[in-house]
PDB file of C-alpha atoms and ligand atoms in Angstrom:
ATOM      1  CA  MET A  22     216.619-147.550   2.031  1.00  0.00           C
ATOM      2  CA  ARG A  23     213.043-146.836  -0.271  1.00  0.00           C
ATOM      3  CA  LYS A  24     212.493-149.555  -2.947  1.00  0.00           C
ATOM      4  CA  LYS A  25     213.719-148.721  -6.161  1.00  0.00           C
ATOM      5  CA  LEU A  26     211.437-148.777  -9.341  1.00  0.00           C
ATOM      6  CA  ILE A  27     213.308-150.565 -12.421  1.00  0.00           C
ATOM      7  CA  ALA A  28     211.564-150.057 -15.645  1.00  0.00           C
ATOM      8  CA  GLY A  29     211.702-152.038 -19.003  1.00  0.00           C
ATOM      9  CA  ASN A  30     210.038-149.739 -21.924  1.00  0.00           C
ATOM     10  CA  TRP A  31     209.804-152.129 -24.875  1.00  0.00           C
ATOM     11  CA  LYS A  32     209.532-149.501 -26.947  1.00  0.00           C
ATOM     12  CA  MET A  33     208.159-151.321 -30.256  1.00  0.00           C
ATOM     13  CA  ASN A  34     210.260-154.164 -30.033  1.00  0.00           C
ATOM     14  CA  LEU A  35     209.015-157.895 -29.849  1.00  0.00           C
ATOM     15  CA  ASN A  36     205.816-159.623 -31.267  1.00  0.00           C
ATOM     16  CA  ILE A  37     203.327-161.684 -28.951  1.00  0.00           C
ATOM     17  CA  THR A  38     205.670-164.968 -29.351  1.00  0.00           C
ATOM     18  CA  ASP A  39     209.126-162.810 -28.659  1.00  0.00           C
ATOM     19  CA  SER A  40     207.505-161.029 -25.441  1.00  0.00           C
ATOM     20  CA  GLU A  41     206.229-164.325 -24.522  1.00  0.00           C
ATOM     21  CA  VAL A  42     209.866-165.498 -24.353  1.00  0.00           C
ATOM     22  CA  LEU A  43     211.305-162.773 -22.647  1.00  0.00           C
ATOM     23  CA  ILE A  44     208.735-162.659 -20.026  1.00  0.00           C
ATOM     24  CA  LYS A  45     209.693-166.224 -19.112  1.00  0.00           C
ATOM     25  CA  LYS A  46     213.398-165.468 -19.367  1.00  0.00           C
ATOM     26  CA  LEU A  47     212.541-162.680 -16.450  1.00  0.00           C
ATOM     27  CA  THR A  48     210.282-164.791 -14.701  1.00  0.00           C
ATOM     28  CA  GLU A  49     212.631-167.245 -14.127  1.00  0.00           C
ATOM     29  CA  GLY A  50     215.580-165.431 -13.575  1.00  0.00           C
ATOM     30  CA  ILE A  51     214.204-162.508 -10.763  1.00  0.00           C
ATOM     31  CA  HIS A  52     214.247-164.731  -7.556  1.00  0.00           C
ATOM     32  CA  ASP A  53     212.160-163.643  -5.201  1.00  0.00           C
ATOM     33  CA  SER A  54     214.641-161.721  -2.718  1.00  0.00           C
ATOM     34  CA  TYR A  55     215.321-159.173  -5.349  1.00  0.00           C
ATOM     35  CA  PHE A  56     211.985-157.830  -5.008  1.00  0.00           C
ATOM     36  CA  ASP A  57     212.940-156.600  -1.394  1.00  0.00           C
ATOM     37  CA  LYS A  58     215.483-153.947  -2.851  1.00  0.00           C
ATOM     38  CA  CYS A  59     213.052-152.818  -6.168  1.00  0.00           C
ATOM     39  CA  ASP A  60     209.566-152.659  -7.986  1.00  0.00           C
ATOM     40  CA  VAL A  61     210.170-154.591 -11.287  1.00  0.00           C
ATOM     41  CA  LEU A  62     208.107-153.027 -14.048  1.00  0.00           C
ATOM     42  CA  VAL A  63     207.486-154.099 -17.935  1.00  0.00           C
ATOM     43  CA  CYS A  64     205.670-151.988 -20.476  1.00  0.00           C
ATOM     44  CA  PRO A  65     205.716-153.992 -23.844  1.00  0.00           C
ATOM     45  CA  PRO A  66     203.630-152.280 -26.740  1.00  0.00           C
ATOM     46  CA  PHE A  67     199.967-152.680 -26.926  1.00  0.00           C
ATOM     47  CA  THR A  68     200.273-155.986 -28.583  1.00  0.00           C
ATOM     48  CA  SER A  69     201.808-157.834 -26.032  1.00  0.00           C
ATOM     49  CA  LEU A  70     200.555-156.415 -22.906  1.00  0.00           C
ATOM     50  CA  MET A  71     197.140-159.113 -23.186  1.00  0.00           C
ATOM     51  CA  VAL A  72     199.696-162.215 -22.706  1.00  0.00           C
ATOM     52  CA  THR A  73     202.118-160.389 -20.609  1.00  0.00           C
ATOM     53  CA  HIS A  74     199.657-159.859 -18.254  1.00  0.00           C
ATOM     54  CA  SER A  75     198.436-163.784 -17.821  1.00  0.00           C
ATOM     55  CA  LEU A  76     201.865-164.590 -17.561  1.00  0.00           C
ATOM     56  CA  LEU A  77     202.912-162.269 -15.123  1.00  0.00           C
ATOM     57  CA  ARG A  78     200.338-163.376 -12.901  1.00  0.00           C
ATOM     58  CA  GLY A  79     201.184-165.009  -9.680  1.00  0.00           C
ATOM     59  CA  THR A  80     204.652-162.753 -10.281  1.00  0.00           C
ATOM     60  CA  LYS A  81     205.224-159.516  -8.625  1.00  0.00           C
ATOM     61  CA  ILE A  82     206.152-158.345 -11.720  1.00  0.00           C
ATOM     62  CA  LYS A  83     203.953-155.148 -12.677  1.00  0.00           C
ATOM     63  CA  LEU A  84     202.449-154.077 -16.186  1.00  0.00           C
ATOM     64  CA  GLY A  85     202.553-150.703 -17.815  1.00  0.00           C
ATOM     65  CA  ALA A  86     201.830-149.286 -21.067  1.00  0.00           C
ATOM     66  CA  GLN A  87     203.557-146.826 -23.365  1.00  0.00           C
ATOM     67  CA  ASN A  88     201.219-144.340 -23.873  1.00  0.00           C
ATOM     68  CA  LEU A  89     197.582-143.305 -23.869  1.00  0.00           C
ATOM     69  CA  HIS A  90     194.824-141.426 -25.525  1.00  0.00           C
ATOM     70  CA  TRP A  91     193.320-138.332 -22.927  1.00  0.00           C
ATOM     71  CA  GLU A  92     189.522-139.233 -24.215  1.00  0.00           C
ATOM     72  CA  LYS A  93     187.448-142.215 -22.827  1.00  0.00           C
ATOM     73  CA  ASP A  94     186.397-143.554 -26.224  1.00  0.00           C
ATOM     74  CA  GLY A  95     185.412-142.653 -29.577  1.00  0.00           C
ATOM     75  CA  ALA A  96     186.662-142.030 -33.280  1.00  0.00           C
ATOM     76  CA  TYR A  97     190.170-141.800 -32.609  1.00  0.00           C
ATOM     77  CA  THR A  98     191.893-144.772 -34.952  1.00  0.00           C
ATOM     78  CA  GLY A  99     194.977-146.217 -34.123  1.00  0.00           C
ATOM     79  CA  GLU A 100     194.421-144.909 -30.094  1.00  0.00           C
ATOM     80  CA  VAL A 101     194.126-146.595 -26.631  1.00  0.00           C
ATOM     81  CA  SER A 102     192.046-145.337 -23.752  1.00  0.00           C
ATOM     82  CA  ALA A 103     192.721-145.503 -20.023  1.00  0.00           C
ATOM     83  CA  THR A 104     190.028-147.821 -19.692  1.00  0.00           C
ATOM     84  CA  MET A 105     191.345-150.421 -22.384  1.00  0.00           C
ATOM     85  CA  LEU A 106     194.950-150.066 -20.815  1.00  0.00           C
ATOM     86  CA  LEU A 107     193.295-151.163 -17.110  1.00  0.00           C
ATOM     87  CA  SER A 108     191.339-154.051 -18.435  1.00  0.00           C
ATOM     88  CA  ALA A 109     194.614-154.878 -19.957  1.00  0.00           C
ATOM     89  CA  GLY A 110     196.048-155.588 -16.519  1.00  0.00           C
ATOM     90  CA  CYS A 111     198.208-152.248 -16.535  1.00  0.00           C
ATOM     91  CA  GLU A 112     199.223-150.487 -13.512  1.00  0.00           C
ATOM     92  CA  TYR A 113     201.734-147.808 -14.886  1.00  0.00           C
ATOM     93  CA  VAL A 114     201.625-145.805 -17.801  1.00  0.00           C
ATOM     94  CA  ILE A 115     204.487-143.562 -19.783  1.00  0.00           C
ATOM     95  CA  ILE A 116     203.546-140.588 -20.847  1.00  0.00           C
ATOM     96  CA  GLY A 117     205.252-138.147 -22.925  1.00  0.00           C
ATOM     97  CA  HIS A 118     208.226-140.111 -23.587  1.00  0.00           C
ATOM     98  CA  SER A 119     210.541-137.587 -26.214  1.00  0.00           C
ATOM     99  CA  GLU A 120     210.282-140.030 -28.894  1.00  0.00           C
ATOM    100  CA  ARG A 121     206.350-139.660 -28.552  1.00  0.00           C
ATOM    101  CA  ARG A 122     207.373-135.744 -28.322  1.00  0.00           C
ATOM    102  CA  GLN A 123     210.030-135.974 -31.282  1.00  0.00           C
ATOM    103  CA  TYR A 124     208.344-138.510 -33.437  1.00  0.00           C
ATOM    104  CA  PHE A 125     204.315-137.710 -32.811  1.00  0.00           C
ATOM    105  CA  GLY A 126     203.799-134.449 -31.986  1.00  0.00           C
ATOM    106  CA  GLU A 127     203.238-135.206 -28.436  1.00  0.00           C
ATOM    107  CA  THR A 128     203.244-131.519 -26.326  1.00  0.00           C
ATOM    108  CA  ASP A 129     203.179-130.331 -23.025  1.00  0.00           C
ATOM    109  CA  GLU A 130     199.931-129.666 -23.707  1.00  0.00           C
ATOM    110  CA  THR A 131     198.517-133.203 -24.728  1.00  0.00           C
ATOM    111  CA  VAL A 132     201.070-134.617 -21.691  1.00  0.00           C
ATOM    112  CA  ASN A 133     198.959-132.771 -19.134  1.00  0.00           C
ATOM    113  CA  LYS A 134     195.854-133.995 -20.604  1.00  0.00           C
ATOM    114  CA  LYS A 135     197.195-137.645 -20.885  1.00  0.00           C
ATOM    115  CA  ILE A 136     198.648-137.086 -17.510  1.00  0.00           C
ATOM    116  CA  LYS A 137     194.886-136.326 -16.342  1.00  0.00           C
ATOM    117  CA  LYS A 138     193.220-139.154 -17.454  1.00  0.00           C
ATOM    118  CA  ALA A 139     195.667-141.809 -16.232  1.00  0.00           C
ATOM    119  CA  LEU A 140     194.823-140.266 -12.601  1.00  0.00           C
ATOM    120  CA  GLU A 141     191.543-140.551 -13.055  1.00  0.00           C
ATOM    121  CA  ASN A 142     191.517-144.180 -13.924  1.00  0.00           C
ATOM    122  CA  ASN A 143     194.255-145.129 -11.219  1.00  0.00           C
ATOM    123  CA  LEU A 144     197.172-145.300 -13.420  1.00  0.00           C
ATOM    124  CA  LYS A 145     200.295-143.793 -12.474  1.00  0.00           C
ATOM    125  CA  PRO A 146     201.851-142.346 -14.528  1.00  0.00           C
ATOM    126  CA  ILE A 147     205.523-142.191 -16.037  1.00  0.00           C
ATOM    127  CA  LEU A 148     206.245-138.739 -16.885  1.00  0.00           C
ATOM    128  CA  CYS A 149     209.166-138.301 -18.653  1.00  0.00           C
ATOM    129  CA  VAL A 150     210.956-134.818 -19.109  1.00  0.00           C
ATOM    130  CA  GLY A 151     214.793-134.434 -20.643  1.00  0.00           C
ATOM    131  CA  GLU A 152     216.366-131.434 -22.620  1.00  0.00           C
ATOM    132  CA  SER A 153     217.901-132.170 -26.275  1.00  0.00           C
ATOM    133  CA  LEU A 154     221.398-131.826 -26.745  1.00  0.00           C
ATOM    134  CA  GLN A 155     221.554-128.170 -28.191  1.00  0.00           C
ATOM    135  CA  GLN A 156     219.113-127.362 -25.193  1.00  0.00           C
ATOM    136  CA  ARG A 157     222.088-128.592 -22.777  1.00  0.00           C
ATOM    137  CA  GLU A 158     224.857-126.599 -24.906  1.00  0.00           C
ATOM    138  CA  GLU A 159     222.696-123.516 -24.918  1.00  0.00           C
ATOM    139  CA  GLY A 160     222.960-123.922 -20.905  1.00  0.00           C
ATOM    140  CA  ILE A 161     218.714-123.697 -21.012  1.00  0.00           C
ATOM    141  CA  PHE A 162     218.563-127.831 -19.871  1.00  0.00           C
ATOM    142  CA  LYS A 163     217.340-126.941 -16.286  1.00  0.00           C
ATOM    143  CA  LEU A 164     214.842-124.568 -17.123  1.00  0.00           C
ATOM    144  CA  VAL A 165     214.278-126.821 -19.974  1.00  0.00           C
ATOM    145  CA  VAL A 166     212.827-129.381 -17.746  1.00  0.00           C
ATOM    146  CA  GLU A 167     211.304-127.284 -14.622  1.00  0.00           C
ATOM    147  CA  ASN A 168     209.344-126.199 -17.734  1.00  0.00           C
ATOM    148  CA  GLN A 169     208.278-129.522 -18.898  1.00  0.00           C
ATOM    149  CA  VAL A 170     207.524-130.564 -15.390  1.00  0.00           C
ATOM    150  CA  LYS A 171     205.126-127.857 -14.684  1.00  0.00           C
ATOM    151  CA  ALA A 172     203.319-128.288 -17.747  1.00  0.00           C
ATOM    152  CA  ALA A 173     202.725-131.271 -17.354  1.00  0.00           C
ATOM    153  CA  LEU A 174     201.393-131.195 -13.753  1.00  0.00           C
ATOM    154  CA  GLU A 175     199.166-128.164 -14.658  1.00  0.00           C
ATOM    155  CA  GLY A 176     195.753-128.950 -12.638  1.00  0.00           C
ATOM    156  CA  ILE A 177     197.164-131.844 -10.552  1.00  0.00           C
ATOM    157  CA  THR A 178     196.875-131.537  -7.210  1.00  0.00           C
ATOM    158  CA  LYS A 179     198.577-132.958  -4.221  1.00  0.00           C
ATOM    159  CA  GLU A 180     197.491-136.309  -3.610  1.00  0.00           C
ATOM    160  CA  GLN A 181     197.126-137.036  -6.930  1.00  0.00           C
ATOM    161  CA  MET A 182     200.741-136.782  -6.592  1.00  0.00           C
ATOM    162  CA  LYS A 183     200.912-140.238  -4.142  1.00  0.00           C
ATOM    163  CA  ASP A 184     201.661-142.567  -6.750  1.00  0.00           C
ATOM    164  CA  PHE A 185     203.827-140.322  -9.053  1.00  0.00           C
ATOM    165  CA  VAL A 186     206.823-141.154 -10.768  1.00  0.00           C
ATOM    166  CA  ILE A 187     209.335-138.803 -13.031  1.00  0.00           C
ATOM    167  CA  ALA A 188     211.819-139.884 -15.614  1.00  0.00           C
ATOM    168  CA  TYR A 189     214.847-137.705 -16.062  1.00  0.00           C
ATOM    169  CA  GLU A 190     215.786-138.791 -19.804  1.00  0.00           C
ATOM    170  CA  PRO A 191     218.462-136.263 -21.506  1.00  0.00           C
ATOM    171  CA  VAL A 192     217.500-136.947 -25.050  1.00  0.00           C
ATOM    172  CA  TRP A 193     220.776-136.896 -26.461  1.00  0.00           C
ATOM    173  CA  ALA A 194     221.455-140.034 -23.821  1.00  0.00           C
ATOM    174  CA  ILE A 195     218.599-142.372 -24.992  1.00  0.00           C
ATOM    175  CA  GLY A 196     219.555-144.863 -27.518  1.00  0.00           C
ATOM    176  CA  THR A 197     222.948-143.613 -27.839  1.00  0.00           C
ATOM    177  CA  GLY A 198     225.207-145.790 -25.614  1.00  0.00           C
ATOM    178  CA  LEU A 199     225.812-142.337 -23.555  1.00  0.00           C
ATOM    179  CA  ASN A 200     224.961-141.692 -19.991  1.00  0.00           C
ATOM    180  CA  ALA A 201     224.947-138.669 -18.530  1.00  0.00           C
ATOM    181  CA  ASN A 202     227.001-138.464 -15.320  1.00  0.00           C
ATOM    182  CA  SER A 203     226.580-139.029 -11.666  1.00  0.00           C
ATOM    183  CA  ASP A 204     226.797-135.136 -11.648  1.00  0.00           C
ATOM    184  CA  GLN A 205     224.702-134.697 -14.114  1.00  0.00           C
ATOM    185  CA  ILE A 206     222.110-137.069 -12.721  1.00  0.00           C
ATOM    186  CA  SER A 207     222.170-135.556  -9.398  1.00  0.00           C
ATOM    187  CA  GLU A 208     222.071-131.442 -10.188  1.00  0.00           C
ATOM    188  CA  MET A 209     218.847-132.287 -12.714  1.00  0.00           C
ATOM    189  CA  ASN A 210     216.817-134.441 -10.100  1.00  0.00           C
ATOM    190  CA  MET A 211     217.393-131.811  -7.787  1.00  0.00           C
ATOM    191  CA  ILE A 212     215.806-129.465 -10.085  1.00  0.00           C
ATOM    192  CA  ILE A 213     212.753-131.869 -10.197  1.00  0.00           C
ATOM    193  CA  GLY A 214     212.361-132.346  -6.734  1.00  0.00           C
ATOM    194  CA  ASP A 215     212.872-128.190  -6.116  1.00  0.00           C
ATOM    195  CA  THR A 216     210.079-127.846  -8.877  1.00  0.00           C
ATOM    196  CA  ILE A 217     207.453-130.226  -7.078  1.00  0.00           C
ATOM    197  CA  GLY A 218     208.395-128.651  -3.998  1.00  0.00           C
ATOM    198  CA  GLU A 219     207.342-125.279  -5.349  1.00  0.00           C
ATOM    199  CA  LEU A 220     204.487-126.312  -6.996  1.00  0.00           C
ATOM    200  CA  TYR A 221     203.297-128.622  -3.626  1.00  0.00           C
ATOM    201  CA  ASP A 222     205.224-128.357  -0.462  1.00  0.00           C
ATOM    202  CA  SER A 223     208.671-130.965   0.491  1.00  0.00           C
ATOM    203  CA  GLU A 224     206.163-133.852   1.533  1.00  0.00           C
ATOM    204  CA  ALA A 225     205.266-134.240  -1.880  1.00  0.00           C
ATOM    205  CA  ALA A 226     208.802-133.840  -3.528  1.00  0.00           C
ATOM    206  CA  VAL A 227     210.081-136.555  -1.033  1.00  0.00           C
ATOM    207  CA  SER A 228     207.419-139.271  -2.000  1.00  0.00           C
ATOM    208  CA  LEU A 229     208.275-138.382  -5.656  1.00  0.00           C
ATOM    209  CA  LEU A 230     210.111-141.214  -7.468  1.00  0.00           C
ATOM    210  CA  ILE A 231     212.341-140.056  -9.548  1.00  0.00           C
ATOM    211  CA  LEU A 232     213.692-142.210 -12.443  1.00  0.00           C
ATOM    212  CA  TYR A 233     217.119-142.190 -14.673  1.00  0.00           C
ATOM    213  CA  GLY A 234     216.759-142.532 -17.992  1.00  0.00           C
ATOM    214  CA  GLY A 235     219.228-143.268 -21.047  1.00  0.00           C
ATOM    215  CA  SER A 236     221.351-145.781 -22.064  1.00  0.00           C
ATOM    216  CA  VAL A 237     221.138-147.691 -18.396  1.00  0.00           C
ATOM    217  CA  ASN A 238     222.899-151.256 -18.653  1.00  0.00           C
ATOM    218  CA  ASP A 239     224.690-153.489 -16.349  1.00  0.00           C
ATOM    219  CA  LYS A 240     227.529-152.000 -16.858  1.00  0.00           C
ATOM    220  CA  ASN A 241     226.533-148.073 -15.794  1.00  0.00           C
ATOM    221  CA  SER A 242     223.588-149.287 -13.305  1.00  0.00           C
ATOM    222  CA  GLU A 243     225.954-149.206  -9.675  1.00  0.00           C
ATOM    223  CA  GLU A 244     226.812-146.342 -10.017  1.00  0.00           C
ATOM    224  CA  ILE A 245     223.501-144.886 -11.318  1.00  0.00           C
ATOM    225  CA  PHE A 246     221.115-146.369  -8.712  1.00  0.00           C
ATOM    226  CA  SER A 247     224.282-145.125  -6.184  1.00  0.00           C
ATOM    227  CA  THR A 248     224.034-141.305  -7.027  1.00  0.00           C
ATOM    228  CA  CYS A 249     221.846-138.718  -4.935  1.00  0.00           C
ATOM    229  CA  GLY A 250     218.446-138.815  -5.675  1.00  0.00           C
ATOM    230  CA  VAL A 251     217.734-141.254  -8.180  1.00  0.00           C
ATOM    231  CA  ASP A 252     215.051-144.335  -7.476  1.00  0.00           C
ATOM    232  CA  GLY A 253     214.755-146.448 -10.248  1.00  0.00           C
ATOM    233  CA  ALA A 254     216.138-146.537 -13.598  1.00  0.00           C
ATOM    234  CA  LEU A 255     213.703-146.124 -17.076  1.00  0.00           C
ATOM    235  CA  ILE A 256     215.046-148.664 -19.529  1.00  0.00           C
ATOM    236  CA  GLY A 257     214.873-149.129 -23.506  1.00  0.00           C
ATOM    237  CA  GLY A 258     217.402-151.262 -25.307  1.00  0.00           C
ATOM    238  CA  ALA A 259     218.666-153.237 -22.189  1.00  0.00           C
ATOM    239  CA  SER A 260     215.681-154.171 -20.914  1.00  0.00           C
ATOM    240  CA  LEU A 261     215.103-156.607 -24.198  1.00  0.00           C
ATOM    241  CA  LYS A 262     217.882-158.915 -23.013  1.00  0.00           C
ATOM    242  CA  PRO A 263     217.277-160.378 -20.199  1.00  0.00           C
ATOM    243  CA  GLU A 264     220.552-160.864 -18.676  1.00  0.00           C
ATOM    244  CA  ASN A 265     221.497-157.395 -19.193  1.00  0.00           C
ATOM    245  CA  PHE A 266     217.499-156.537 -17.384  1.00  0.00           C
ATOM    246  CA  ILE A 267     218.277-158.672 -14.588  1.00  0.00           C
ATOM    247  CA  ASN A 268     221.804-158.208 -13.799  1.00  0.00           C
ATOM    248  CA  ILE A 269     220.779-154.238 -13.476  1.00  0.00           C
ATOM    249  CA  ILE A 270     218.186-155.085 -11.004  1.00  0.00           C
ATOM    250  CA  LYS A 271     221.192-157.317  -9.059  1.00  0.00           C
ATOM    251  CA  SER A 272     223.143-154.258  -9.518  1.00  0.00           C
ATOM    252  CA  ILE A 273     220.880-152.640  -6.600  1.00  0.00           C
ATOM    253  CA  LYS A 274     222.985-152.216  -3.357  1.00  0.00           C
TER     254      LYS A 274
HETATM  255  P1  PGA B   9     217.390-146.551 -23.765  1.00  0.00           P
HETATM  256  O1  PGA B   9     216.313-145.898 -23.422  1.00  0.00           O
HETATM  257  O2  PGA B   9     217.972-147.587 -22.061  1.00  0.00           O
HETATM  258  O3  PGA B   9     217.335-147.339 -24.713  1.00  0.00           O
HETATM  259  O4  PGA B   9     218.355-145.575 -23.900  1.00  0.00           O
HETATM  260  C1  PGA B   9     215.722-145.394 -22.766  1.00  0.00           C
HETATM  261  C2  PGA B   9     214.465-144.860 -22.682  1.00  0.00           C
HETATM  262  O5  PGA B   9     213.969-144.260 -23.937  1.00  0.00           O
HETATM  263  O6  PGA B   9     213.318-144.944 -22.205  1.00  0.00           O
END
């Protein structure tokens, strides 16, 4: 079985001191043997990237950011570029999270620009897609996710898809305590895989990692990980609680 990817999205939480405390607990609690089954990634806020990077040195835990800007540098107050993330030690970057789409005007077009910039700089993108509750109720959720994937990957070559990760995160499941069930997750993973197959080929579809995100915790992770097509999880709230995050890792069979 291939390795899962367990990614913690800290969102806008934890100052530098709190980040240090969390990372110390994670590095102490995640034993070497756990890495046989998964890669572990943490995505702190920008301000904690450097301290996290230095604390992770010599460990197998990887570092990612939660966003980037598509320009190389310049007059873009408040933004952070791909090369800045690289210099802070990032290997991954989350792109197109629904909170960014919802609150910060991120569109399929900006998501696409960000993905291109990440790939150009050898940052591994974690593209987030997922439907709202209304879109699910209206029965258009498959089309919504398919269109999000297609728009995000416009102009991306098959070769660039080598290290690509897509997180299926239904908006109605994020931070609500209400996770999607196995049937819903495997159905959406199939849609995503088929879309990649259609855009590229079956090899690209098979090599793609598809994570599930939305209220993953140590009570539901075992079932989620045993769901067809789930290659890991993008975890928000539970990634801030070291015991919960470690238990999620331990629940991989
Ligand atoms: P949650 O967030 O685990 O708190 O639901 C997941 C995410 O937004 O990536």
